[in-house]
Amino acid sequence: MAGDLAFRPGLGGGPPPSGLLAFLAAGAVGRLGARLLPYALGYALSYLLRSANAVLADPLARDLGLSPAALGGLTASFYLAFALGQLPLGGLLDRYGPRRVLFPLLLVAGLGSLLFALGRGFTLLLVGRGLMGAGVALALVGAIRAYQLHSPQRMGALSGFTVALGGLGGLLATSPLAYAGENLGWRGAFLLLALLAMALALLGLGVAPRDPLAGEDRLGRGPRGGPAGMASRAFQGKGSLRRGAGSWRGNGVVAAMGLVAFAYIGGFFAVQSLWAGAYAYEMGLEGSWVGRWLLVLNAASIGGGVLAGVLAGLLGTGRSLGMGVALFSLGLVLWALGAPLPLAYALVGLGGGFNAMVLAQTASLAADSAGRAMALVNVTGVSGIFAIQTSFGLAVERVGYPVALLGLALFQGLALVGAMRIHREALGRGSRP
């Protein structure tokens, strides 16, 4: 694994500090750390908005008389808009930069939350929820693109911290958001989220560093100057996205990293969002204990994000990604073999917390086409969630949890091997005259 380019240190390699320490160290030598922080906060906000319906579902359904199908439709509209926004918005990200795209989109998310808070009919609620999904569609992709442009040597470390902060956003979307709903009502809670999104958008527009235009480095020079120019020239020599972001045949980076995203991101979020809880109930645990073991998994994923940043700073984003997939697979295997559930869930969460390294490594390899590349890879990851949730359920019905878990672990290894082969072949094609 480590010998292939798909798992070598990318732009995130080297000895710089990681995670929160990277932000603090950057702040000690200048204002860059504080100016990049709104990007990480944007991803935490996306977690809050994503989970809000689940936490406030009961008062929302009772107040408006929504059926389970209607409530499910509202939730699905968020993910549909999120997925549909990836490709067109990813192109804008490359052309105009994350600051000009991401923070205006957060204003859209704030508008969606406001419409949802004020909505009296199902149509307006549907539009509001969809605008929330579109508004945070590039939260993680845009953050990683910003780190690549403004702090490339810390990109992997900052990406890991961002995922960890997103996990904290997920924790806020539990008891704290439920408390807000109890005291302010569900409309008041969504109004609060709208104000938070708009305030963060304005903060980002005010303090985030200026992005270079397409073809410039972060000092405003053309592609032949500075680190961005060197990365661009090096990437051109490897026959990749520079030859057409939409071509899977000529785009080994997207094909290889997309395969990893489908298996790894899809597998982790399928387990985290559904099957970890379903298995615990299958084992006869009561709801309170299920909640505790899911808390173990989610807390471990926050730690995984921090650890991913540390390893990315020391070894590079590629090797950090490989270690994350290995930890996730080990957790699945131990789970299948009957290891204590807290240990298995902790390893699954810890390994899954490395998931930002998929996009960070994509950005490292894709250079100035990183926005489109990450958007394409992100789409495959989202597709993987739905596909694996469904196929895992079918496998459980036929062969039971242990075999299904071992199959998912095996899929991780096959995806890594397949990704390395795809990328090697793409490099070979690119080197031919």
Tab-separated table of C-alpha atoms in Angstrom:
chain	number	residue	atom	x	y	z
A	1	MET	CA	0.000	0.000	0.000
A	2	ALA	CA	2.577	2.518	1.074
A	3	GLY	CA	4.557	2.093	-2.108
A	4	ASP	CA	1.842	3.398	-4.424
A	5	LEU	CA	1.348	7.061	-5.207
A	6	ALA	CA	-2.251	6.904	-4.005
A	7	PHE	CA	-0.859	6.337	-0.510
A	8	ARG	CA	2.307	8.415	-0.529
A	9	PRO	CA	2.556	11.643	1.439
A	10	GLY	CA	0.835	14.358	-0.538
A	11	LEU	CA	0.953	18.094	0.040
A	12	GLY	CA	0.064	17.353	3.644
A	13	GLY	CA	3.381	15.579	4.313
A	14	GLY	CA	6.280	16.794	6.414
A	15	PRO	CA	6.805	17.583	10.057
A	16	PRO	CA	4.376	20.469	10.742
A	17	PRO	CA	2.037	20.446	13.763
A	18	SER	CA	-1.427	19.041	13.468
A	19	GLY	CA	-5.053	19.516	14.391
A	20	LEU	CA	-5.877	22.258	16.844
A	21	LEU	CA	-2.150	22.736	17.474
A	22	ALA	CA	-1.772	23.640	13.804
A	23	PHE	CA	-4.324	26.405	14.171
A	24	LEU	CA	-2.673	27.678	17.348
A	25	ALA	CA	0.824	27.513	15.876
A	26	ALA	CA	-0.320	29.362	12.776
A	27	GLY	CA	-1.881	31.995	15.009
A	28	ALA	CA	1.384	32.364	16.922
A	29	VAL	CA	3.258	33.400	13.774
A	30	GLY	CA	0.429	35.358	12.192
A	31	ARG	CA	-3.310	35.478	11.777
A	32	LEU	CA	-3.644	32.602	9.314
A	33	GLY	CA	-4.944	30.100	11.869
A	34	ALA	CA	-7.785	32.346	13.017
A	35	ARG	CA	-8.592	33.308	9.434
A	36	LEU	CA	-8.971	29.661	8.401
A	37	LEU	CA	-11.022	28.659	11.447
A	38	PRO	CA	-14.396	29.683	9.889
A	39	TYR	CA	-13.942	26.868	7.357
A	40	ALA	CA	-13.724	24.266	10.129
A	41	LEU	CA	-16.703	25.843	11.900
A	42	GLY	CA	-18.658	25.612	8.646
A	43	TYR	CA	-18.256	21.845	8.642
A	44	ALA	CA	-19.423	21.663	12.270
A	45	LEU	CA	-22.476	23.698	11.247
A	46	SER	CA	-23.184	21.242	8.430
A	47	TYR	CA	-23.305	18.423	10.992
A	48	LEU	CA	-25.754	20.412	13.106
A	49	LEU	CA	-28.079	21.110	10.184
A	50	ARG	CA	-27.813	17.537	8.908
A	51	SER	CA	-28.889	16.054	12.249
A	52	ALA	CA	-31.476	18.654	13.239
A	53	ASN	CA	-34.490	16.826	11.824
A	54	ALA	CA	-33.657	13.654	13.724
A	55	VAL	CA	-33.446	15.490	17.052
A	56	LEU	CA	-36.520	17.690	16.498
A	57	ALA	CA	-38.567	15.118	14.567
A	58	ASP	CA	-41.183	14.452	17.253
A	59	PRO	CA	-42.280	18.059	17.978
A	60	LEU	CA	-42.035	18.895	14.268
A	61	ALA	CA	-44.296	16.002	13.251
A	62	ARG	CA	-46.800	16.644	16.057
A	63	ASP	CA	-47.050	20.383	15.380
A	64	LEU	CA	-47.578	20.039	11.629
A	65	GLY	CA	-49.301	16.653	11.587
A	66	LEU	CA	-46.641	15.105	9.349
A	67	SER	CA	-46.792	11.424	8.526
A	68	PRO	CA	-43.624	9.305	8.746
A	69	ALA	CA	-43.438	9.384	4.940
A	70	ALA	CA	-43.630	13.183	4.864
A	71	LEU	CA	-41.021	13.460	7.605
A	72	GLY	CA	-38.774	11.095	5.653
A	73	GLY	CA	-39.268	13.207	2.538
A	74	LEU	CA	-38.089	16.304	4.378
A	75	THR	CA	-34.952	14.495	5.507
A	76	ALA	CA	-34.308	13.102	2.026
A	77	SER	CA	-34.605	16.561	0.442
A	78	PHE	CA	-31.550	17.691	2.415
A	79	TYR	CA	-29.406	14.823	1.114
A	80	LEU	CA	-30.757	15.095	-2.422
A	81	ALA	CA	-29.846	18.786	-2.635
A	82	PHE	CA	-26.510	18.033	-0.969
A	83	ALA	CA	-25.659	15.390	-3.587
A	84	LEU	CA	-26.951	17.320	-6.610
A	85	GLY	CA	-24.947	20.385	-5.607
A	86	GLN	CA	-21.572	18.631	-5.599
A	87	LEU	CA	-20.617	18.738	-9.273
A	88	PRO	CA	-21.734	22.237	-10.352
A	89	LEU	CA	-20.569	23.815	-7.110
A	90	GLY	CA	-17.250	21.944	-7.244
A	91	GLY	CA	-16.496	23.634	-10.572
A	92	LEU	CA	-17.237	27.036	-9.045
A	93	LEU	CA	-14.874	26.174	-6.211
A	94	ASP	CA	-11.957	25.755	-8.620
A	95	ARG	CA	-12.825	28.866	-10.582
A	96	TYR	CA	-13.586	31.358	-7.816
A	97	GLY	CA	-12.026	29.823	-4.714
A	98	PRO	CA	-13.562	28.566	-1.450
A	99	ARG	CA	-14.027	31.977	0.171
A	100	ARG	CA	-16.141	33.305	-2.703
A	101	VAL	CA	-18.221	30.119	-2.896
A	102	LEU	CA	-18.464	28.472	0.521
A	103	PHE	CA	-19.495	31.435	2.662
A	104	PRO	CA	-22.197	32.727	0.284
A	105	LEU	CA	-23.505	29.153	0.299
A	106	LEU	CA	-23.719	29.301	4.093
A	107	LEU	CA	-25.999	32.315	3.628
A	108	VAL	CA	-28.167	30.045	1.468
A	109	ALA	CA	-28.170	27.457	4.270
A	110	GLY	CA	-29.180	30.176	6.730
A	111	LEU	CA	-32.000	31.271	4.420
A	112	GLY	CA	-33.162	27.666	4.181
A	113	SER	CA	-33.209	27.300	7.953
A	114	LEU	CA	-35.141	30.571	8.238
A	115	LEU	CA	-37.741	29.418	5.700
A	116	PHE	CA	-38.021	26.121	7.560
A	117	ALA	CA	-38.581	27.951	10.853
A	118	LEU	CA	-41.315	30.113	9.306
A	119	GLY	CA	-42.881	27.416	7.118
A	120	ARG	CA	-46.538	26.550	7.571
A	121	GLY	CA	-46.956	24.253	4.591
A	122	PHE	CA	-45.079	21.169	3.481
A	123	THR	CA	-43.796	22.784	0.264
A	124	LEU	CA	-42.044	25.628	2.056
A	125	LEU	CA	-40.558	23.194	4.565
A	126	LEU	CA	-39.296	21.057	1.678
A	127	VAL	CA	-37.699	24.064	-0.035
A	128	GLY	CA	-36.116	25.217	3.209
A	129	ARG	CA	-34.647	21.812	3.972
A	130	GLY	CA	-33.321	21.534	0.423
A	131	LEU	CA	-31.646	24.942	0.667
A	132	MET	CA	-29.962	23.810	3.871
A	133	GLY	CA	-28.540	20.780	2.059
A	134	ALA	CA	-27.329	22.820	-0.903
A	135	GLY	CA	-25.863	25.445	1.400
A	136	VAL	CA	-23.573	23.012	3.211
A	137	ALA	CA	-22.856	20.773	0.202
A	138	LEU	CA	-19.261	22.010	-0.020
A	139	ALA	CA	-18.582	22.471	3.693
A	140	LEU	CA	-15.824	19.854	3.916
A	141	VAL	CA	-14.668	20.050	0.294
A	142	GLY	CA	-14.403	23.839	0.497
A	143	ALA	CA	-12.502	23.714	3.773
A	144	ILE	CA	-9.917	21.269	2.422
A	145	ARG	CA	-9.558	23.329	-0.763
A	146	ALA	CA	-8.897	26.415	1.382
A	147	TYR	CA	-6.218	24.596	3.380
A	148	GLN	CA	-4.618	23.425	0.138
A	149	LEU	CA	-4.466	26.981	-1.189
A	150	HIS	CA	-3.372	28.803	1.951
A	151	SER	CA	-1.552	26.269	4.129
A	152	PRO	CA	-0.623	23.285	1.915
A	153	GLN	CA	1.966	21.866	4.320
A	154	ARG	CA	-0.702	21.621	7.043
A	155	MET	CA	-3.567	20.514	4.796
A	156	GLY	CA	-3.825	16.973	6.149
A	157	ALA	CA	-3.513	18.105	9.751
A	158	LEU	CA	-6.141	20.813	9.371
A	159	SER	CA	-8.448	18.403	7.542
A	160	GLY	CA	-8.276	15.978	10.457
A	161	PHE	CA	-9.047	18.749	12.915
A	162	THR	CA	-12.000	19.837	10.775
A	163	VAL	CA	-13.531	16.354	10.885
A	164	ALA	CA	-13.016	16.264	14.653
A	165	LEU	CA	-14.758	19.626	14.976
A	166	GLY	CA	-17.541	18.294	12.771
A	167	GLY	CA	-17.945	15.423	15.214
A	168	LEU	CA	-18.381	17.943	18.007
A	169	GLY	CA	-21.055	19.571	15.872
A	170	GLY	CA	-22.737	16.184	15.720
A	171	LEU	CA	-22.648	15.945	19.513
A	172	LEU	CA	-24.206	19.425	19.759
A	173	ALA	CA	-27.025	18.092	17.594
A	174	THR	CA	-28.083	15.770	20.423
A	175	SER	CA	-28.964	16.944	23.930
A	176	PRO	CA	-28.051	20.647	23.403
A	177	LEU	CA	-30.251	20.959	20.312
A	178	ALA	CA	-33.021	18.969	22.001
A	179	TYR	CA	-32.785	21.379	24.954
A	180	ALA	CA	-33.105	24.339	22.588
A	181	GLY	CA	-36.134	22.694	21.003
A	182	GLU	CA	-37.771	22.146	24.384
A	183	ASN	CA	-37.252	25.758	25.460
A	184	LEU	CA	-37.615	27.627	22.162
A	185	GLY	CA	-39.779	25.202	20.209
A	186	TRP	CA	-38.625	23.575	16.983
A	187	ARG	CA	-39.211	26.827	15.094
A	188	GLY	CA	-37.059	28.724	17.561
A	189	ALA	CA	-34.319	26.113	17.268
A	190	PHE	CA	-34.231	26.415	13.465
A	191	LEU	CA	-34.298	30.200	13.741
A	192	LEU	CA	-31.258	29.959	16.007
A	193	LEU	CA	-29.532	27.744	13.425
A	194	ALA	CA	-30.380	30.282	10.710
A	195	LEU	CA	-28.787	33.104	12.688
A	196	LEU	CA	-25.748	30.940	13.397
A	197	ALA	CA	-25.294	30.088	9.700
A	198	MET	CA	-25.627	33.698	8.592
A	199	ALA	CA	-23.261	34.951	11.289
A	200	LEU	CA	-20.657	32.357	10.314
A	201	ALA	CA	-21.030	33.264	6.632
A	202	LEU	CA	-20.420	36.934	7.376
A	203	LEU	CA	-17.502	36.075	9.657
A	204	GLY	CA	-15.899	33.969	6.924
A	205	LEU	CA	-16.376	36.644	4.280
A	206	GLY	CA	-14.836	39.151	6.649
A	207	VAL	CA	-11.775	37.292	7.927
A	208	ALA	CA	-10.966	34.389	5.553
A	209	PRO	CA	-7.883	34.994	3.375
A	210	ARG	CA	-8.354	36.057	-0.234
A	211	ASP	CA	-8.282	33.152	-2.672
A	212	PRO	CA	-6.221	33.202	-5.862
A	213	LEU	CA	-8.174	32.943	-9.086
A	214	ALA	CA	-7.903	29.810	-11.212
A	215	GLY	CA	-4.357	29.407	-12.497
A	216	GLU	CA	-2.785	31.615	-9.821
A	217	ASP	CA	-0.923	30.651	-6.701
A	218	ARG	CA	-1.888	32.140	-3.349
A	219	LEU	CA	0.346	35.178	-4.001
A	220	GLY	CA	-1.545	35.933	-7.198
A	221	ARG	CA	1.156	34.666	-9.561
A	222	GLY	CA	0.460	32.469	-12.574
A	223	PRO	CA	0.784	28.700	-12.423
A	224	ARG	CA	4.517	28.821	-13.044
A	225	GLY	CA	5.262	30.612	-9.769
A	226	GLY	CA	5.405	29.299	-6.222
A	227	PRO	CA	4.329	25.997	-4.673
A	228	ALA	CA	0.969	25.879	-6.437
A	229	GLY	CA	2.693	26.264	-9.774
A	230	MET	CA	5.117	23.461	-9.026
A	231	ALA	CA	2.269	21.195	-7.949
A	232	SER	CA	0.366	22.087	-11.118
A	233	ARG	CA	3.299	21.246	-13.380
A	234	ALA	CA	4.040	18.023	-11.500
A	235	PHE	CA	0.425	16.953	-11.745
A	236	GLN	CA	0.269	17.730	-15.471
A	237	GLY	CA	3.156	15.359	-15.981
A	238	LYS	CA	1.148	12.503	-14.498
A	239	GLY	CA	-1.800	12.680	-16.892
A	240	SER	CA	-4.725	13.381	-14.579
A	241	LEU	CA	-7.489	15.888	-14.000
A	242	ARG	CA	-5.659	18.531	-16.005
A	243	ARG	CA	-6.696	16.490	-19.037
A	244	GLY	CA	-10.397	16.649	-18.257
A	245	ALA	CA	-12.142	16.544	-14.900
A	246	GLY	CA	-15.163	14.757	-16.333
A	247	SER	CA	-13.339	11.841	-17.976
A	248	TRP	CA	-13.173	8.726	-15.835
A	249	ARG	CA	-10.860	7.067	-18.367
A	250	GLY	CA	-8.268	9.830	-18.192
A	251	ASN	CA	-8.905	10.659	-14.569
A	252	GLY	CA	-7.091	8.061	-12.494
A	253	VAL	CA	-7.157	10.235	-9.394
A	254	VAL	CA	-10.941	10.513	-9.274
A	255	ALA	CA	-11.496	6.880	-10.229
A	256	ALA	CA	-9.019	5.587	-7.641
A	257	MET	CA	-10.027	7.859	-4.782
A	258	GLY	CA	-13.698	7.488	-5.693
A	259	LEU	CA	-13.414	3.730	-5.222
A	260	VAL	CA	-11.873	4.246	-1.781
A	261	ALA	CA	-14.568	6.800	-0.911
A	262	PHE	CA	-17.355	4.435	-1.974
A	263	ALA	CA	-16.050	1.607	0.210
A	264	TYR	CA	-14.575	3.488	3.171
A	265	ILE	CA	-16.699	6.634	3.564
A	266	GLY	CA	-19.794	4.739	2.451
A	267	GLY	CA	-19.048	1.845	4.787
A	268	PHE	CA	-18.294	3.955	7.840
A	269	PHE	CA	-21.327	6.224	7.599
A	270	ALA	CA	-23.600	3.282	6.771
A	271	VAL	CA	-22.458	1.596	9.987
A	272	GLN	CA	-22.464	4.779	12.073
A	273	SER	CA	-25.877	6.031	10.973
A	274	LEU	CA	-27.780	2.732	11.019
A	275	TRP	CA	-26.187	-0.656	11.528
A	276	ALA	CA	-24.221	-0.039	14.726
A	277	GLY	CA	-27.459	0.840	16.501
A	278	ALA	CA	-29.461	-1.912	14.809
A	279	TYR	CA	-26.888	-4.533	15.834
A	280	ALA	CA	-26.896	-3.355	19.453
A	281	TYR	CA	-30.686	-3.688	19.570
A	282	GLU	CA	-30.367	-7.113	17.926
A	283	MET	CA	-28.126	-8.113	20.840
A	284	GLY	CA	-30.974	-7.266	23.226
A	285	LEU	CA	-29.540	-4.037	24.650
A	286	GLU	CA	-31.926	-1.401	25.969
A	287	GLY	CA	-32.110	2.024	24.381
A	288	SER	CA	-29.966	3.701	27.036
A	289	TRP	CA	-27.143	1.194	26.516
A	290	VAL	CA	-27.420	1.470	22.744
A	291	GLY	CA	-27.008	5.223	23.137
A	292	ARG	CA	-23.908	4.738	25.284
A	293	TRP	CA	-22.184	2.449	22.786
A	294	LEU	CA	-23.059	4.789	19.923
A	295	LEU	CA	-21.581	7.614	21.980
A	296	VAL	CA	-18.391	5.538	22.274
A	297	LEU	CA	-18.308	5.137	18.489
A	298	ASN	CA	-18.942	8.835	17.804
A	299	ALA	CA	-16.501	10.050	20.448
A	300	ALA	CA	-13.853	7.717	19.018
A	301	SER	CA	-14.472	9.180	15.561
A	302	ILE	CA	-13.665	12.636	16.944
A	303	GLY	CA	-10.425	11.241	18.329
A	304	GLY	CA	-9.827	9.616	14.947
A	305	GLY	CA	-10.041	12.976	13.238
A	306	VAL	CA	-7.408	14.412	15.563
A	307	LEU	CA	-5.162	11.344	15.200
A	308	ALA	CA	-5.536	11.490	11.417
A	309	GLY	CA	-4.255	15.051	11.507
A	310	VAL	CA	-1.280	14.083	13.660
A	311	LEU	CA	-0.337	11.225	11.329
A	312	ALA	CA	-0.890	13.359	8.234
A	313	GLY	CA	1.501	15.941	9.630
A	314	LEU	CA	4.138	13.294	10.348
A	315	LEU	CA	3.665	10.846	7.468
A	316	GLY	CA	1.465	12.545	4.876
A	317	THR	CA	-2.210	12.321	4.002
A	318	GLY	CA	-1.860	9.101	1.998
A	319	ARG	CA	-0.320	6.988	4.736
A	320	SER	CA	-2.714	8.489	7.275
A	321	LEU	CA	-5.602	7.396	5.049
A	322	GLY	CA	-4.223	3.863	4.766
A	323	MET	CA	-3.956	3.592	8.552
A	324	GLY	CA	-7.518	4.829	8.982
A	325	VAL	CA	-8.890	2.213	6.598
A	326	ALA	CA	-6.854	-0.464	8.396
A	327	LEU	CA	-8.211	0.548	11.829
A	328	PHE	CA	-11.776	0.644	10.518
A	329	SER	CA	-11.375	-2.814	8.956
A	330	LEU	CA	-9.832	-4.200	12.148
A	331	GLY	CA	-12.809	-2.924	14.136
A	332	LEU	CA	-15.206	-4.655	11.737
A	333	VAL	CA	-13.282	-7.936	12.011
A	334	LEU	CA	-13.193	-7.837	15.832
A	335	TRP	CA	-16.897	-7.008	15.861
A	336	ALA	CA	-17.611	-10.014	13.619
A	337	LEU	CA	-15.500	-12.296	15.828
A	338	GLY	CA	-17.448	-11.376	18.961
A	339	ALA	CA	-15.045	-8.942	20.646
A	340	PRO	CA	-16.515	-6.751	23.414
A	341	LEU	CA	-18.828	-4.269	21.738
A	342	PRO	CA	-17.226	-1.120	23.239
A	343	LEU	CA	-13.819	-2.166	21.869
A	344	ALA	CA	-15.180	-2.971	18.412
A	345	TYR	CA	-17.231	0.233	18.249
A	346	ALA	CA	-14.287	2.308	19.461
A	347	LEU	CA	-12.028	0.906	16.717
A	348	VAL	CA	-14.708	1.359	14.053
A	349	GLY	CA	-15.194	4.966	15.167
A	350	LEU	CA	-11.471	5.663	15.493
A	351	GLY	CA	-10.739	4.343	12.002
A	352	GLY	CA	-13.791	5.997	10.485
A	353	GLY	CA	-12.700	9.340	11.901
A	354	PHE	CA	-9.866	9.394	9.343
A	355	ASN	CA	-12.416	9.826	6.519
A	356	ALA	CA	-11.359	13.399	5.655
A	357	MET	CA	-8.045	11.990	4.466
A	358	VAL	CA	-9.844	10.684	1.358
A	359	LEU	CA	-10.585	14.238	0.227
A	360	ALA	CA	-7.285	15.592	1.520
A	361	GLN	CA	-5.338	13.041	-0.522
A	362	THR	CA	-7.530	13.757	-3.542
A	363	ALA	CA	-6.696	17.450	-3.210
A	364	SER	CA	-2.995	16.649	-2.873
A	365	LEU	CA	-3.023	14.724	-6.139
A	366	ALA	CA	-5.443	16.915	-8.074
A	367	ALA	CA	-3.641	20.268	-7.571
A	368	ASP	CA	-5.606	23.161	-9.115
A	369	SER	CA	-8.529	20.927	-10.189
A	370	ALA	CA	-9.042	19.834	-6.590
A	371	GLY	CA	-12.524	21.323	-6.216
A	372	ARG	CA	-14.014	19.295	-9.054
A	373	ALA	CA	-12.049	16.202	-8.107
A	374	MET	CA	-13.173	16.310	-4.471
A	375	ALA	CA	-16.774	16.949	-5.527
A	376	LEU	CA	-16.746	13.861	-7.752
A	377	VAL	CA	-15.138	11.762	-5.033
A	378	ASN	CA	-17.632	13.106	-2.496
A	379	VAL	CA	-20.519	12.027	-4.736
A	380	THR	CA	-19.175	8.476	-4.820
A	381	GLY	CA	-18.849	8.520	-1.033
A	382	VAL	CA	-22.471	9.635	-0.591
A	383	SER	CA	-23.548	6.997	-3.120
A	384	GLY	CA	-21.622	4.424	-1.129
A	385	ILE	CA	-23.597	5.225	2.025
A	386	PHE	CA	-26.913	4.414	0.362
A	387	ALA	CA	-25.576	1.390	-1.527
A	388	ILE	CA	-23.826	-0.172	1.469
A	389	GLN	CA	-26.684	0.512	3.881
A	390	THR	CA	-28.984	-1.414	1.549
A	391	SER	CA	-26.631	-4.233	0.559
A	392	PHE	CA	-25.471	-4.745	4.150
A	393	GLY	CA	-29.086	-5.207	5.206
A	394	LEU	CA	-29.632	-7.791	2.486
A	395	ALA	CA	-26.472	-9.603	3.580
A	396	VAL	CA	-27.601	-9.623	7.223
A	397	GLU	CA	-30.918	-11.201	6.193
A	398	ARG	CA	-29.185	-13.973	4.272
A	399	VAL	CA	-25.964	-14.738	6.173
A	400	GLY	CA	-26.151	-12.815	9.467
A	401	TYR	CA	-24.094	-10.006	10.977
A	402	PRO	CA	-20.692	-11.744	11.358
A	403	VAL	CA	-20.376	-12.694	7.686
A	404	ALA	CA	-21.762	-9.323	6.560
A	405	LEU	CA	-19.192	-7.501	8.723
A	406	LEU	CA	-16.332	-9.649	7.419
A	407	GLY	CA	-17.528	-8.975	3.882
A	408	LEU	CA	-17.496	-5.218	4.497
A	409	ALA	CA	-13.981	-5.451	5.941
A	410	LEU	CA	-12.828	-7.437	2.902
A	411	PHE	CA	-14.393	-4.810	0.629
A	412	GLN	CA	-12.136	-2.172	2.217
A	413	GLY	CA	-9.005	-4.105	1.279
A	414	LEU	CA	-10.229	-4.843	-2.238
A	415	ALA	CA	-11.033	-1.152	-2.745
A	416	LEU	CA	-7.513	-0.133	-1.703
A	417	VAL	CA	-5.910	-2.676	-4.028
A	418	GLY	CA	-8.216	-1.669	-6.874
A	419	ALA	CA	-7.520	2.021	-6.305
A	420	MET	CA	-3.766	1.506	-6.446
A	421	ARG	CA	-4.058	-0.493	-9.655
A	422	ILE	CA	-6.307	2.098	-11.314
A	423	HIS	CA	-3.943	4.883	-10.391
A	424	ARG	CA	-0.845	3.006	-11.562
A	425	GLU	CA	-2.475	2.354	-14.929
A	426	ALA	CA	-3.487	6.014	-15.229
A	427	LEU	CA	0.083	7.095	-14.531
A	428	GLY	CA	1.325	4.647	-17.163
A	429	ARG	CA	-1.086	6.005	-19.778
A	430	GLY	CA	-0.105	9.553	-18.901
A	431	SER	CA	3.597	8.832	-19.371
A	432	ARG	CA	3.173	7.456	-22.906
A	433	PRO	CA	3.896	9.831	-25.799
